[in-house]
PDB file of C-alpha atoms in Angstrom:
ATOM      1  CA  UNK G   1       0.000   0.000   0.000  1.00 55.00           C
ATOM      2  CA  UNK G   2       0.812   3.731  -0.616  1.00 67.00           C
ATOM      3  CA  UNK G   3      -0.386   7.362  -0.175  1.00 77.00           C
ATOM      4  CA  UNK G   4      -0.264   9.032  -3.397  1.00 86.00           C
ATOM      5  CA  UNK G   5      -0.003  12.792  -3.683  1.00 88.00           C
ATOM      6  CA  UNK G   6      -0.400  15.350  -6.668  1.00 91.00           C
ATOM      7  CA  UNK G   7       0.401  18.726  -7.361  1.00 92.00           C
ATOM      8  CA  UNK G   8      -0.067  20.949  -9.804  1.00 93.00           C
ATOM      9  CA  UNK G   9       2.511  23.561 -10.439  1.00 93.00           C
ATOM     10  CA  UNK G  10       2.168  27.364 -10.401  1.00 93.00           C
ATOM     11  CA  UNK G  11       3.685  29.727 -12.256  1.00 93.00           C
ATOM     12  CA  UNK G  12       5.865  30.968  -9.516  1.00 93.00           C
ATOM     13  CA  UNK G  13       7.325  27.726  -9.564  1.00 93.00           C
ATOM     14  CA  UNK G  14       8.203  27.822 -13.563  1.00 93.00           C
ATOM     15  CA  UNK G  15      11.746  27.392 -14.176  1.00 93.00           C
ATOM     16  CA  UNK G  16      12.775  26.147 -11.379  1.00 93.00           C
ATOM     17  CA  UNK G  17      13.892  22.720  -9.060  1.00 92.00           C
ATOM     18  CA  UNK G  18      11.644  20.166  -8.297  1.00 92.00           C
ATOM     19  CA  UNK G  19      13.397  20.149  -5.177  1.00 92.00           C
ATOM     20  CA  UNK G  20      12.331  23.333  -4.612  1.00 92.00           C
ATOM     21  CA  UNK G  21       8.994  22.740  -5.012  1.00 93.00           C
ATOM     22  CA  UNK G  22       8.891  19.893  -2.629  1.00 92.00           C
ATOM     23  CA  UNK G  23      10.401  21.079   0.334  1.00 89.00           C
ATOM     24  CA  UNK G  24       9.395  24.849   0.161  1.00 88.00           C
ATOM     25  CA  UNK G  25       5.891  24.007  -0.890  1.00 88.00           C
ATOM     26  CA  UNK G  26       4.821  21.019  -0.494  1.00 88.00           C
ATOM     27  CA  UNK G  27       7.318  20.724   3.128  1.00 86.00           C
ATOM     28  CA  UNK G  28       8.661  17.495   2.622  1.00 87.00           C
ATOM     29  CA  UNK G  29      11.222  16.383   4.809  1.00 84.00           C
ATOM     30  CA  UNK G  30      14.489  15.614   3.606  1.00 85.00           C
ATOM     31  CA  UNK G  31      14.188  12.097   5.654  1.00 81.00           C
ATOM     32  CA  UNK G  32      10.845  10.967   3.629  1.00 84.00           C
ATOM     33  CA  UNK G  33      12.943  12.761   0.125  1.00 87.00           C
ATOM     34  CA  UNK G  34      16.075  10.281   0.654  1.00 84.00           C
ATOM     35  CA  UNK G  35      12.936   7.944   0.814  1.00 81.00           C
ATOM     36  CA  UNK G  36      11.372   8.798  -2.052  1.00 86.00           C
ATOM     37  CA  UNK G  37      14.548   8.741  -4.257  1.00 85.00           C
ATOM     38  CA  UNK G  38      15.379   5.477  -3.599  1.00 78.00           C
ATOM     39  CA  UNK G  39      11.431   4.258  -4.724  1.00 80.00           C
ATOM     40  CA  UNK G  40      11.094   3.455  -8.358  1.00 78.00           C
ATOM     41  CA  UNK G  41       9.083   6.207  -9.191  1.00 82.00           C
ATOM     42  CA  UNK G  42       8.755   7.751  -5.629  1.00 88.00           C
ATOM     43  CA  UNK G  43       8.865  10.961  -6.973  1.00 92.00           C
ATOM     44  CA  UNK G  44       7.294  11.590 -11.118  1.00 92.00           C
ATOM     45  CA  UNK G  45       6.692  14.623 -12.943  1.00 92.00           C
ATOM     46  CA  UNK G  46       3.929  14.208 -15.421  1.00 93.00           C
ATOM     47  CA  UNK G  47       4.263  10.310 -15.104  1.00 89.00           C
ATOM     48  CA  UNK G  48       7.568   9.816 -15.673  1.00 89.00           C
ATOM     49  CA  UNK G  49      10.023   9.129 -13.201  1.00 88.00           C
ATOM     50  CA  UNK G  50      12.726  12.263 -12.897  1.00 89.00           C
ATOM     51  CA  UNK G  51      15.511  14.009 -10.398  1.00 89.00           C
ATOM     52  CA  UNK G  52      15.234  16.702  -7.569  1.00 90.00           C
ATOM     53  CA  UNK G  53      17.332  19.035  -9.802  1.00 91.00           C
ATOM     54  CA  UNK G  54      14.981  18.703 -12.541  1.00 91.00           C
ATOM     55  CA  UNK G  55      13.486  21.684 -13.704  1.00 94.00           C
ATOM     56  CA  UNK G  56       9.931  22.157 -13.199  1.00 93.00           C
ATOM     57  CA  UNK G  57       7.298  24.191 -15.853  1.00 94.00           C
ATOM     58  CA  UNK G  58       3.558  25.531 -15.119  1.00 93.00           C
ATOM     59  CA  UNK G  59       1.222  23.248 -15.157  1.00 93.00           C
ATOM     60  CA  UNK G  60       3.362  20.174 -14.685  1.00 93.00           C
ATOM     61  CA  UNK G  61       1.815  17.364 -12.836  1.00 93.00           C
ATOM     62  CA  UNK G  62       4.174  16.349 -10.094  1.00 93.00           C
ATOM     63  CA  UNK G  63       3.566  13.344  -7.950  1.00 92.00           C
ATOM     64  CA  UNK G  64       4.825  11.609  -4.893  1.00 90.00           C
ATOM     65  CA  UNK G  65       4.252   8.129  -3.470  1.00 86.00           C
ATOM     66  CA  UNK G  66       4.858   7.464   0.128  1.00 79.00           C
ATOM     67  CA  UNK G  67       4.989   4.012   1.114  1.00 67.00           C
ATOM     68  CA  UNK G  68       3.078   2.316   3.904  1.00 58.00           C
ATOM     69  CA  UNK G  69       5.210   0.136   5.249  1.00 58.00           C
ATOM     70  CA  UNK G  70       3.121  -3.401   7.276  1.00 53.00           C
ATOM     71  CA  UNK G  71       3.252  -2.700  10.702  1.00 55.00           C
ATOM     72  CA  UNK G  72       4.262  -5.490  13.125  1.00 67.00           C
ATOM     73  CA  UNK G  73       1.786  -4.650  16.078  1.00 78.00           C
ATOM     74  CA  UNK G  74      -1.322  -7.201  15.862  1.00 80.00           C
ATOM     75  CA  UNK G  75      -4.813  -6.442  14.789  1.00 85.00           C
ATOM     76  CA  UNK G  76      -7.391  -6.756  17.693  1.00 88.00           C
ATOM     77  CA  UNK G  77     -10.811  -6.098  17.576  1.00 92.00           C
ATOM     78  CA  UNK G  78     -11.075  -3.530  20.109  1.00 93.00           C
ATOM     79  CA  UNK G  79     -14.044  -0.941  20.192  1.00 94.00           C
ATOM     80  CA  UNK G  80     -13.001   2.391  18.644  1.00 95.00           C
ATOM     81  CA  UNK G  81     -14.424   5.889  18.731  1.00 97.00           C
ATOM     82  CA  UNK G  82     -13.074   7.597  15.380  1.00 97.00           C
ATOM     83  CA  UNK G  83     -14.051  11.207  15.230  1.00 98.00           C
ATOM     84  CA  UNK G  84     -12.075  11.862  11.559  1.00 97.00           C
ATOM     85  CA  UNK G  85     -10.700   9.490   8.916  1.00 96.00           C
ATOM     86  CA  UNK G  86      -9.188  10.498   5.442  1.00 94.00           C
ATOM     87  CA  UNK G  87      -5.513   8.762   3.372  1.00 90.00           C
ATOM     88  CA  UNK G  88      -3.239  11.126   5.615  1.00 92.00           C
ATOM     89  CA  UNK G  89      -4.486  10.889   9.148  1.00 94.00           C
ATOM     90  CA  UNK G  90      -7.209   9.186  12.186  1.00 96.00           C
ATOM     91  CA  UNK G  91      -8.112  10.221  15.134  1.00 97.00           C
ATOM     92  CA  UNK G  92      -9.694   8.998  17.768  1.00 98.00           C
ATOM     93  CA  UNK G  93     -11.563   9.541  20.832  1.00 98.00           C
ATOM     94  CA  UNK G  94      -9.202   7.346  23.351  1.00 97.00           C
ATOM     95  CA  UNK G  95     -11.370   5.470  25.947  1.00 97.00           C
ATOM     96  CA  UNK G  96      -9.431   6.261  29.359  1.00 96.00           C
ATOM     97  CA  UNK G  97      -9.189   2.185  30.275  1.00 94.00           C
ATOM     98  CA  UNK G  98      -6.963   1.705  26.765  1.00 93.00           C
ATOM     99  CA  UNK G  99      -3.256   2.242  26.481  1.00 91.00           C
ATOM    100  CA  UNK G 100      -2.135   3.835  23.602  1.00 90.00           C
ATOM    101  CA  UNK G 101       0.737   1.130  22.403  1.00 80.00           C
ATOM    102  CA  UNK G 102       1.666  -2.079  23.560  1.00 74.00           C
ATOM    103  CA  UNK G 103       4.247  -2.496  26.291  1.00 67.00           C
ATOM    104  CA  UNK G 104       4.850  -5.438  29.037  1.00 54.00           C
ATOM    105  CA  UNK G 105       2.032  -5.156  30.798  1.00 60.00           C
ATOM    106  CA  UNK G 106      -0.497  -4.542  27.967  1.00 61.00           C
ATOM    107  CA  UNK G 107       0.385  -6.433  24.623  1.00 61.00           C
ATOM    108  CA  UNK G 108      -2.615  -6.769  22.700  1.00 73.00           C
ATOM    109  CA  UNK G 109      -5.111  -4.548  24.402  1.00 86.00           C
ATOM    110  CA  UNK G 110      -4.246  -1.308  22.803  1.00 90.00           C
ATOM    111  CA  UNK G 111      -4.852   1.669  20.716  1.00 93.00           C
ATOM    112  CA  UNK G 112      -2.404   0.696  18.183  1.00 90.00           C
ATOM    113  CA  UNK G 113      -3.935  -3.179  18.251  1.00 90.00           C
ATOM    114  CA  UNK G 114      -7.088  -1.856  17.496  1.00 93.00           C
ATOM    115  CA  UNK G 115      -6.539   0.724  14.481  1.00 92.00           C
ATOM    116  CA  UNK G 116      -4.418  -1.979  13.149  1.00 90.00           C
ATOM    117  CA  UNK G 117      -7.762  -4.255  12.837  1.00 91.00           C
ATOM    118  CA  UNK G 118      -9.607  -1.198  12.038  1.00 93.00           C
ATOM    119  CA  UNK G 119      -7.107  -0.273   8.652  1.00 90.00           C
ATOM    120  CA  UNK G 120      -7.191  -3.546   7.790  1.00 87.00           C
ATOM    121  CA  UNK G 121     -10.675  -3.930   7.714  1.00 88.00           C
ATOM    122  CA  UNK G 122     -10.673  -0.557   5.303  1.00 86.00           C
ATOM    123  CA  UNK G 123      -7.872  -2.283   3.237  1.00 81.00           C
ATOM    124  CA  UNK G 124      -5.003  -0.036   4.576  1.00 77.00           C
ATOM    125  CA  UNK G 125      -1.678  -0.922   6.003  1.00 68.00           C
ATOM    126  CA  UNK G 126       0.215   1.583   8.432  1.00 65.00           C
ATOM    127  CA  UNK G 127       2.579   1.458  11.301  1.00 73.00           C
ATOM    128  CA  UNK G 128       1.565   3.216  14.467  1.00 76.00           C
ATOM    129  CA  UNK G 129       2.238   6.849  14.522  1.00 87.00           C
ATOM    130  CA  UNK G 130       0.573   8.553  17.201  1.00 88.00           C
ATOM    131  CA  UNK G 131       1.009  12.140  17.478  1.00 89.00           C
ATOM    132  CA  UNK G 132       1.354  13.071  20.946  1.00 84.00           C
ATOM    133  CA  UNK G 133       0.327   9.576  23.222  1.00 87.00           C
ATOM    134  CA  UNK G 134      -1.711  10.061  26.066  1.00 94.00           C
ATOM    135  CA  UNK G 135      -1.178   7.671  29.196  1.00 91.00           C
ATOM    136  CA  UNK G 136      -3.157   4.848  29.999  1.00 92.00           C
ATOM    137  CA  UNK G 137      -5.860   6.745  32.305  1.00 95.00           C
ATOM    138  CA  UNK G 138      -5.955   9.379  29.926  1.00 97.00           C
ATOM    139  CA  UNK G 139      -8.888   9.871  27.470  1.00 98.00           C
ATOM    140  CA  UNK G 140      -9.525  12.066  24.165  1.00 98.00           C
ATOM    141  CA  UNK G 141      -8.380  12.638  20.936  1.00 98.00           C
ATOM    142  CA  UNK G 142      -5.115  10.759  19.638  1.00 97.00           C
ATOM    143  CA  UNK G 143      -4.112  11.499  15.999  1.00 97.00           C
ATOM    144  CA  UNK G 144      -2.416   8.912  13.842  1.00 94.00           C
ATOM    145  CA  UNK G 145      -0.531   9.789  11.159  1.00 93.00           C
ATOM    146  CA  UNK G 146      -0.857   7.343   8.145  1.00 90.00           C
ATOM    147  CA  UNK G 147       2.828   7.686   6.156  1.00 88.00           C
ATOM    148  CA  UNK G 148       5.688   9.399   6.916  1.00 86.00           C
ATOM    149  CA  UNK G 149       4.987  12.561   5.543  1.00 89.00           C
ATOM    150  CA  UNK G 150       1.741  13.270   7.631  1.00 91.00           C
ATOM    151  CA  UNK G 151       4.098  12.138  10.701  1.00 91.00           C
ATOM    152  CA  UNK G 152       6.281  14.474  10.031  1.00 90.00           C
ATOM    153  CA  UNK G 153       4.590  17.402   9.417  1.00 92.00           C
ATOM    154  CA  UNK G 154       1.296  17.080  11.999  1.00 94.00           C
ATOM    155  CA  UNK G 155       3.708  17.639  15.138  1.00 93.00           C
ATOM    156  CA  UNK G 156       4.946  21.153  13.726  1.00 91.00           C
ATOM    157  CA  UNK G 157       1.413  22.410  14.089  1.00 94.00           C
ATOM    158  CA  UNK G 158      -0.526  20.741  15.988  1.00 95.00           C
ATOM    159  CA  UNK G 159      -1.985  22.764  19.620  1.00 96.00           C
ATOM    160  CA  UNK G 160      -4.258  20.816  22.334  1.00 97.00           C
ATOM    161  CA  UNK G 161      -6.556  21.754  24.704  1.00 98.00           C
ATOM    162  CA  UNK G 162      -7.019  19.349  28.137  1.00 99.00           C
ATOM    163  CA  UNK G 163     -10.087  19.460  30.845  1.00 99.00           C
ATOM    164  CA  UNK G 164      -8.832  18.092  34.024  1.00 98.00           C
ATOM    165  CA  UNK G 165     -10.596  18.047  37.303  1.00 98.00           C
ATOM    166  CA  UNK G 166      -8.159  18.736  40.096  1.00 98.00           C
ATOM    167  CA  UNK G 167      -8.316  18.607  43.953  1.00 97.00           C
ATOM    168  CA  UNK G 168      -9.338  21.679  46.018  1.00 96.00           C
ATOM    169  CA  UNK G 169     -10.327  25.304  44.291  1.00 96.00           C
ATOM    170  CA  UNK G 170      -7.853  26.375  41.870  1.00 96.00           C
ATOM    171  CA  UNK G 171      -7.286  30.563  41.168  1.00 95.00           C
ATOM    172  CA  UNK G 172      -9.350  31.605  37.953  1.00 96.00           C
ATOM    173  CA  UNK G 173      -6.286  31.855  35.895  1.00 98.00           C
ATOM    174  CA  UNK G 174      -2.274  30.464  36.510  1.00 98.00           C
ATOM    175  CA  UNK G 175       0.636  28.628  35.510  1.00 98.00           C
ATOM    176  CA  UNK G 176       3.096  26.373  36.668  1.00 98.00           C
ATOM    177  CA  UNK G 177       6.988  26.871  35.364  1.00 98.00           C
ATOM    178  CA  UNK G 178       8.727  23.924  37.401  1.00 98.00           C
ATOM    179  CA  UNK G 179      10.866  21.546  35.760  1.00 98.00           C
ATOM    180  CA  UNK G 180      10.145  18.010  35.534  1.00 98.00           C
ATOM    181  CA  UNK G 181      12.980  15.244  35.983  1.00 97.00           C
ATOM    182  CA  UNK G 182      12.714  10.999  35.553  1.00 95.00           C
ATOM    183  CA  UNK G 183      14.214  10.138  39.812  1.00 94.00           C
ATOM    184  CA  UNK G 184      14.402   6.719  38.850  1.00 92.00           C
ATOM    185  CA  UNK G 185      15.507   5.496  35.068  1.00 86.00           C
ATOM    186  CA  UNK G 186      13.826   2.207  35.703  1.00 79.00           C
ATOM    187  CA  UNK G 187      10.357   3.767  36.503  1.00 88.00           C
ATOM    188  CA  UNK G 188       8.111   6.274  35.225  1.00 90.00           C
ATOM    189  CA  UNK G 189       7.477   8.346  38.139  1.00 95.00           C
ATOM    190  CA  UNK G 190       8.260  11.920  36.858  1.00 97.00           C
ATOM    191  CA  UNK G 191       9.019  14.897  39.528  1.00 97.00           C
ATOM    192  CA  UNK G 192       9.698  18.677  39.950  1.00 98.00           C
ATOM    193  CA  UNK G 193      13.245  20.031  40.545  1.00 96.00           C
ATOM    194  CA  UNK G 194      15.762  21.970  39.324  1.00 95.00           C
ATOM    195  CA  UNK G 195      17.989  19.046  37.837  1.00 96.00           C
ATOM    196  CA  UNK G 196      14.804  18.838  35.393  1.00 96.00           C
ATOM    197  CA  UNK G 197      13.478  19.579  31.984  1.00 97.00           C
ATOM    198  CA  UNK G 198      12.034  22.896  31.858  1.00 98.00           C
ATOM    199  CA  UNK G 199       8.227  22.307  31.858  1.00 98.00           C
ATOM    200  CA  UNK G 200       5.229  25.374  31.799  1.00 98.00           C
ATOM    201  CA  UNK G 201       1.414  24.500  32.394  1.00 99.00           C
ATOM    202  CA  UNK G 202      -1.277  27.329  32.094  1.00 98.00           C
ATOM    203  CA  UNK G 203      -4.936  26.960  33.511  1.00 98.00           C
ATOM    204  CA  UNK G 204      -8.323  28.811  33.230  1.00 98.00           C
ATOM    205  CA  UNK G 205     -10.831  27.488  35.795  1.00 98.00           C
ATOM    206  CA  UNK G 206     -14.518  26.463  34.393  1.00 97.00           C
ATOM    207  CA  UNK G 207     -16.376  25.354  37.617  1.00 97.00           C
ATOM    208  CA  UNK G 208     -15.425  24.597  41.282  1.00 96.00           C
ATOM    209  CA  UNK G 209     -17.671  23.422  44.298  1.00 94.00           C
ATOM    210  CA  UNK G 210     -14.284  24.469  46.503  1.00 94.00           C
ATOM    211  CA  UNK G 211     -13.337  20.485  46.669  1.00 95.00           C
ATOM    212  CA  UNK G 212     -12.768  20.084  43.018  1.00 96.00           C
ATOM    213  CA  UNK G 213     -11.993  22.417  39.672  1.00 98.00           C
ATOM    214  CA  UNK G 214     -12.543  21.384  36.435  1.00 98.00           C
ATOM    215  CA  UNK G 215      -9.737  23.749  34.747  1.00 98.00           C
ATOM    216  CA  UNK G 216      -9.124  23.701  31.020  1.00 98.00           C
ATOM    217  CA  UNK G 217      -5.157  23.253  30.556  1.00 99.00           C
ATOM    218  CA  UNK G 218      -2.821  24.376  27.648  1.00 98.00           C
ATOM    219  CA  UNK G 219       1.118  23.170  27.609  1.00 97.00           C
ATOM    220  CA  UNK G 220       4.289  25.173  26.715  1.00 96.00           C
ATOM    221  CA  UNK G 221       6.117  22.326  26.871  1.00 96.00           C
ATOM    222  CA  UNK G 222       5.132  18.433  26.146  1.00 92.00           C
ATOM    223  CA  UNK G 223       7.111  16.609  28.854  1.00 95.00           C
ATOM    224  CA  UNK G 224       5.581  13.269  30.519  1.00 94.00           C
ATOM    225  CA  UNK G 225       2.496  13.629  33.140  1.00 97.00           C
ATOM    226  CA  UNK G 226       2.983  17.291  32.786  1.00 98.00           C
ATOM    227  CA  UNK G 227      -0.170  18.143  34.005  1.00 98.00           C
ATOM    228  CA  UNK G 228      -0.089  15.379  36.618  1.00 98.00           C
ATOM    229  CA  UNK G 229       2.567  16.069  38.135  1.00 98.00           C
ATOM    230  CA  UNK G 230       2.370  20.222  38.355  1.00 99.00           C
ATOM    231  CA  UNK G 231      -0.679  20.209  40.159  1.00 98.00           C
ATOM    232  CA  UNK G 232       0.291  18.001  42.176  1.00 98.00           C
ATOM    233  CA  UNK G 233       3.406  19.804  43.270  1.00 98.00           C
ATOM    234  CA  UNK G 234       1.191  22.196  43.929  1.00 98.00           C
ATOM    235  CA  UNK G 235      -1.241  20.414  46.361  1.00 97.00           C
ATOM    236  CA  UNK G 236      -3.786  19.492  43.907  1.00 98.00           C
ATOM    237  CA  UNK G 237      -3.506  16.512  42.209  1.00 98.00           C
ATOM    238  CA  UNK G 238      -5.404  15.070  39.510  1.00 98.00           C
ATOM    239  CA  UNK G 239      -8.639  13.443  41.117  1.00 97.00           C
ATOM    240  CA  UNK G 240      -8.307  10.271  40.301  1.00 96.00           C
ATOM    241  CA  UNK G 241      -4.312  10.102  39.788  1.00 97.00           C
ATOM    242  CA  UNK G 242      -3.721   7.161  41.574  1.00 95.00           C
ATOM    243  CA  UNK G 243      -0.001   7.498  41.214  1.00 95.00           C
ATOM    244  CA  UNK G 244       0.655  11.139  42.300  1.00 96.00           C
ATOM    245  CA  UNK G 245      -2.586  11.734  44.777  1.00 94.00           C
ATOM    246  CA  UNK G 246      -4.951   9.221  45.504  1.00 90.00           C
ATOM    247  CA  UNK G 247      -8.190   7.449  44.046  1.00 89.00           C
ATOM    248  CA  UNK G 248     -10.648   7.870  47.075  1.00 88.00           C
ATOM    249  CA  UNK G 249     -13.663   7.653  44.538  1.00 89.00           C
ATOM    250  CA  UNK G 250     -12.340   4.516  42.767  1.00 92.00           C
ATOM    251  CA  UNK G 251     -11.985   5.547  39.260  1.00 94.00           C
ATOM    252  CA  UNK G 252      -9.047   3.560  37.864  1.00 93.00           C
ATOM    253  CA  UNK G 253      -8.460   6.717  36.056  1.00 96.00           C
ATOM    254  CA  UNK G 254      -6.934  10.375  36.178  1.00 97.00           C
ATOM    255  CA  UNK G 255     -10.070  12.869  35.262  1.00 98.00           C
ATOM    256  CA  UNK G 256      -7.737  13.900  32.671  1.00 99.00           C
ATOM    257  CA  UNK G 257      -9.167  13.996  28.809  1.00 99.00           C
ATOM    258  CA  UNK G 258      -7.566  15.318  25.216  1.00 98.00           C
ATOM    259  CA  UNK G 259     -10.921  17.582  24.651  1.00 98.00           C
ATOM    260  CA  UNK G 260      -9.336  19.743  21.370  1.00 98.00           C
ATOM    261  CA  UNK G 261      -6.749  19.485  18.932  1.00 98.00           C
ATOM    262  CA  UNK G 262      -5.831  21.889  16.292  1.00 98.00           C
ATOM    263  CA  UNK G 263      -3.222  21.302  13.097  1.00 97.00           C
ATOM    264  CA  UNK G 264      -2.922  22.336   9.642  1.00 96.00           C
ATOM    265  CA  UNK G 265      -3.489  19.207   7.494  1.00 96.00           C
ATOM    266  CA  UNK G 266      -0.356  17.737   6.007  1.00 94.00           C
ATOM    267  CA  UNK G 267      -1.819  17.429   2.208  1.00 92.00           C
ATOM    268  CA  UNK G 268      -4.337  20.285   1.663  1.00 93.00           C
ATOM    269  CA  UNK G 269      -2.576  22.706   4.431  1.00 92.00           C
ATOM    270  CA  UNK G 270      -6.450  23.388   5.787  1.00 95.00           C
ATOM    271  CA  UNK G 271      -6.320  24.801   9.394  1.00 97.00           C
ATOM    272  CA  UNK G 272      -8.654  21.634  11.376  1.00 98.00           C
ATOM    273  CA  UNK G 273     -10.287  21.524  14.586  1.00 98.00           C
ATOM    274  CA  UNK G 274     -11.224  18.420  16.237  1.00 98.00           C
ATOM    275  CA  UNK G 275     -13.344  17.759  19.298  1.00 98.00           C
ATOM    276  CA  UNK G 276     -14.273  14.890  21.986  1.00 98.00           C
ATOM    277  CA  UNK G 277     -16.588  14.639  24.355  1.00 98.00           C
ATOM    278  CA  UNK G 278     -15.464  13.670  28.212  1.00 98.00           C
ATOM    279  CA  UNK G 279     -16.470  10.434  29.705  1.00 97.00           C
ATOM    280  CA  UNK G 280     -19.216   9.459  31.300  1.00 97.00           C
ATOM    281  CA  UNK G 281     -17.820   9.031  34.551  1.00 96.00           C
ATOM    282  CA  UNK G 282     -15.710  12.509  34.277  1.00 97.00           C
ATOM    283  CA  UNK G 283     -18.788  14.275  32.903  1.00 96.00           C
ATOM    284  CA  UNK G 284     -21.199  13.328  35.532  1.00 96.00           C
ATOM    285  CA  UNK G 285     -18.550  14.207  37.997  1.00 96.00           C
ATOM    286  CA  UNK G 286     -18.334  17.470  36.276  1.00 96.00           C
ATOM    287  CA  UNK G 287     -22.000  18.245  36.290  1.00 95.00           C
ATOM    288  CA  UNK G 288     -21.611  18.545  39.942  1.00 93.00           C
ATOM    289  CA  UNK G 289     -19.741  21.636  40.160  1.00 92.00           C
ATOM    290  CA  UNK G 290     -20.815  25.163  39.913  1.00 72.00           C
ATOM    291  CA  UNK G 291     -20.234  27.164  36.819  1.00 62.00           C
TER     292      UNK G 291
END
């Protein structure tokens, strides 16, 4: 299987390199070009097979075709929520009970396991390329990118939005600028403290009952359990977060969900805007507070 793209060239573009055109244009990566050279007719200009230092005329059909490697992680059937599907990208509502890839503990109960089944049922073949995992615990949207150009290209632009419901009642606006450090190599268990990563979390509070806030979260910075861990150095961890507060109400889960992501598409450079609803057990929670 492969993603095939076209492009029609402009008359700015007359006279000069197709590699020109292809990484100040179309932003291809020089990784996924070495790629494409190496294909037999990875990269044609109308239909036949040419150079990057070709020369390039308007009107000229030029066309790429990025190969989709099998992926070795096996297809489960595992219940889904896809929000948005096209050739270049899927996302999906993540289920806060469902790790995003397989590791010791969970080897064929998955994200990855199940979009494998799910692109094979639809005939396509792709190796797991999440952009930006969430942790097991943590719901909303993941986005997969389907070929190497899409993963390439979808990080550069892409901008989240989180809902989290924290302990006690948070200040209507703030941020956290502590670094974040790994104590122990052999465990995941992040921390604050100066021999860190510099890490910056910003919050807007939605609703409070003065127990619990439900604050709506943007990152600087994309370390692991950022969120997690900053309110909790601040005395108000996640509710639910097991692992750096406690789970008095018996969730299994941090109330910590993916609720928006925005990117420019990789193929038709369209500014997109995708949403999830919370679940159930986070929205009814939720519903209890005052707005």
């Amino acid at each position: 299987m492969k993603r095939t793209i076209k492009y029609k060239i402009p008359e700015e573009f007359d006279g000069k390199k197709v590699i020109a055109y292809l990484k100040g244009e179309a932003k291809i990566s020089a990784r996924l070009l070495r790629s494409l050279k190496r294909i037999e007719k990875g990269i044609t200009l109308n239909g036949e097979h040419i150079r990057t230092v070709d020369i390039l005329h308007t009107g000229d059909e030029l066309k790429i075709e990025i190969p989709c490697p099998d992926g070795e992680i096996e297809p489960m059937n595992i219940p889904i929520d896809v929000i948005y599907e096209d050739d270049d990208l899927i996302a999906v509502n993540k289920s806060p009970f469902l790790a995003c890839h397989p590791t010791h503990n969970h080897q064929g109960d998955t994200l990855a396991n199940a979009l494998a089944y799910h692109l094979k049922n639809e005939g396509k073949q792709s190796v797991f390329r999440a952009v930006g995992r969430l942790d097991k615990g943590t719901s909303g949207i993941v986005i997969c990118a389907l070929n190497k150009h899409s993963a390439a290209k979808i990080p550069k632009t892409a901008e989240k939005e989180y809902l989290a419901v924290v302990s006690g009642k948070t200040e209507k606006i703030g941020t956290i600028d502590k670094p974040i450090y790994r104590p122990d190599p052999m465990k995941t268990l992040r921390a604050v403290g100066e021999q860190g990563d510099r890490a910056v979390t910003h919050w807007e509070t939605i609703a409070t009952d003065g127990e619990k806030s439900l604050v709506k979260v943007w990152l600087e910075t994309g370390r692991t359990h950022q969120i997690r861990v900053h309110f909790a150095s601040i005395g108000m961890p996640l509710v639910g977060d097991g692992m750096y507060g406690t789970d008095e109400m018996k969730l299994g889960h941090q109330l910590l969900h993916c609720a928006k992501v925005s990117f420019v598409h990789p193929v038709t450079g369209e500014r997109m805007t995708l949403e999830a609803p919370m679940p159930e057990d986070m929205r009814k929670i939720v519903e209890t507070l005052n707005t």
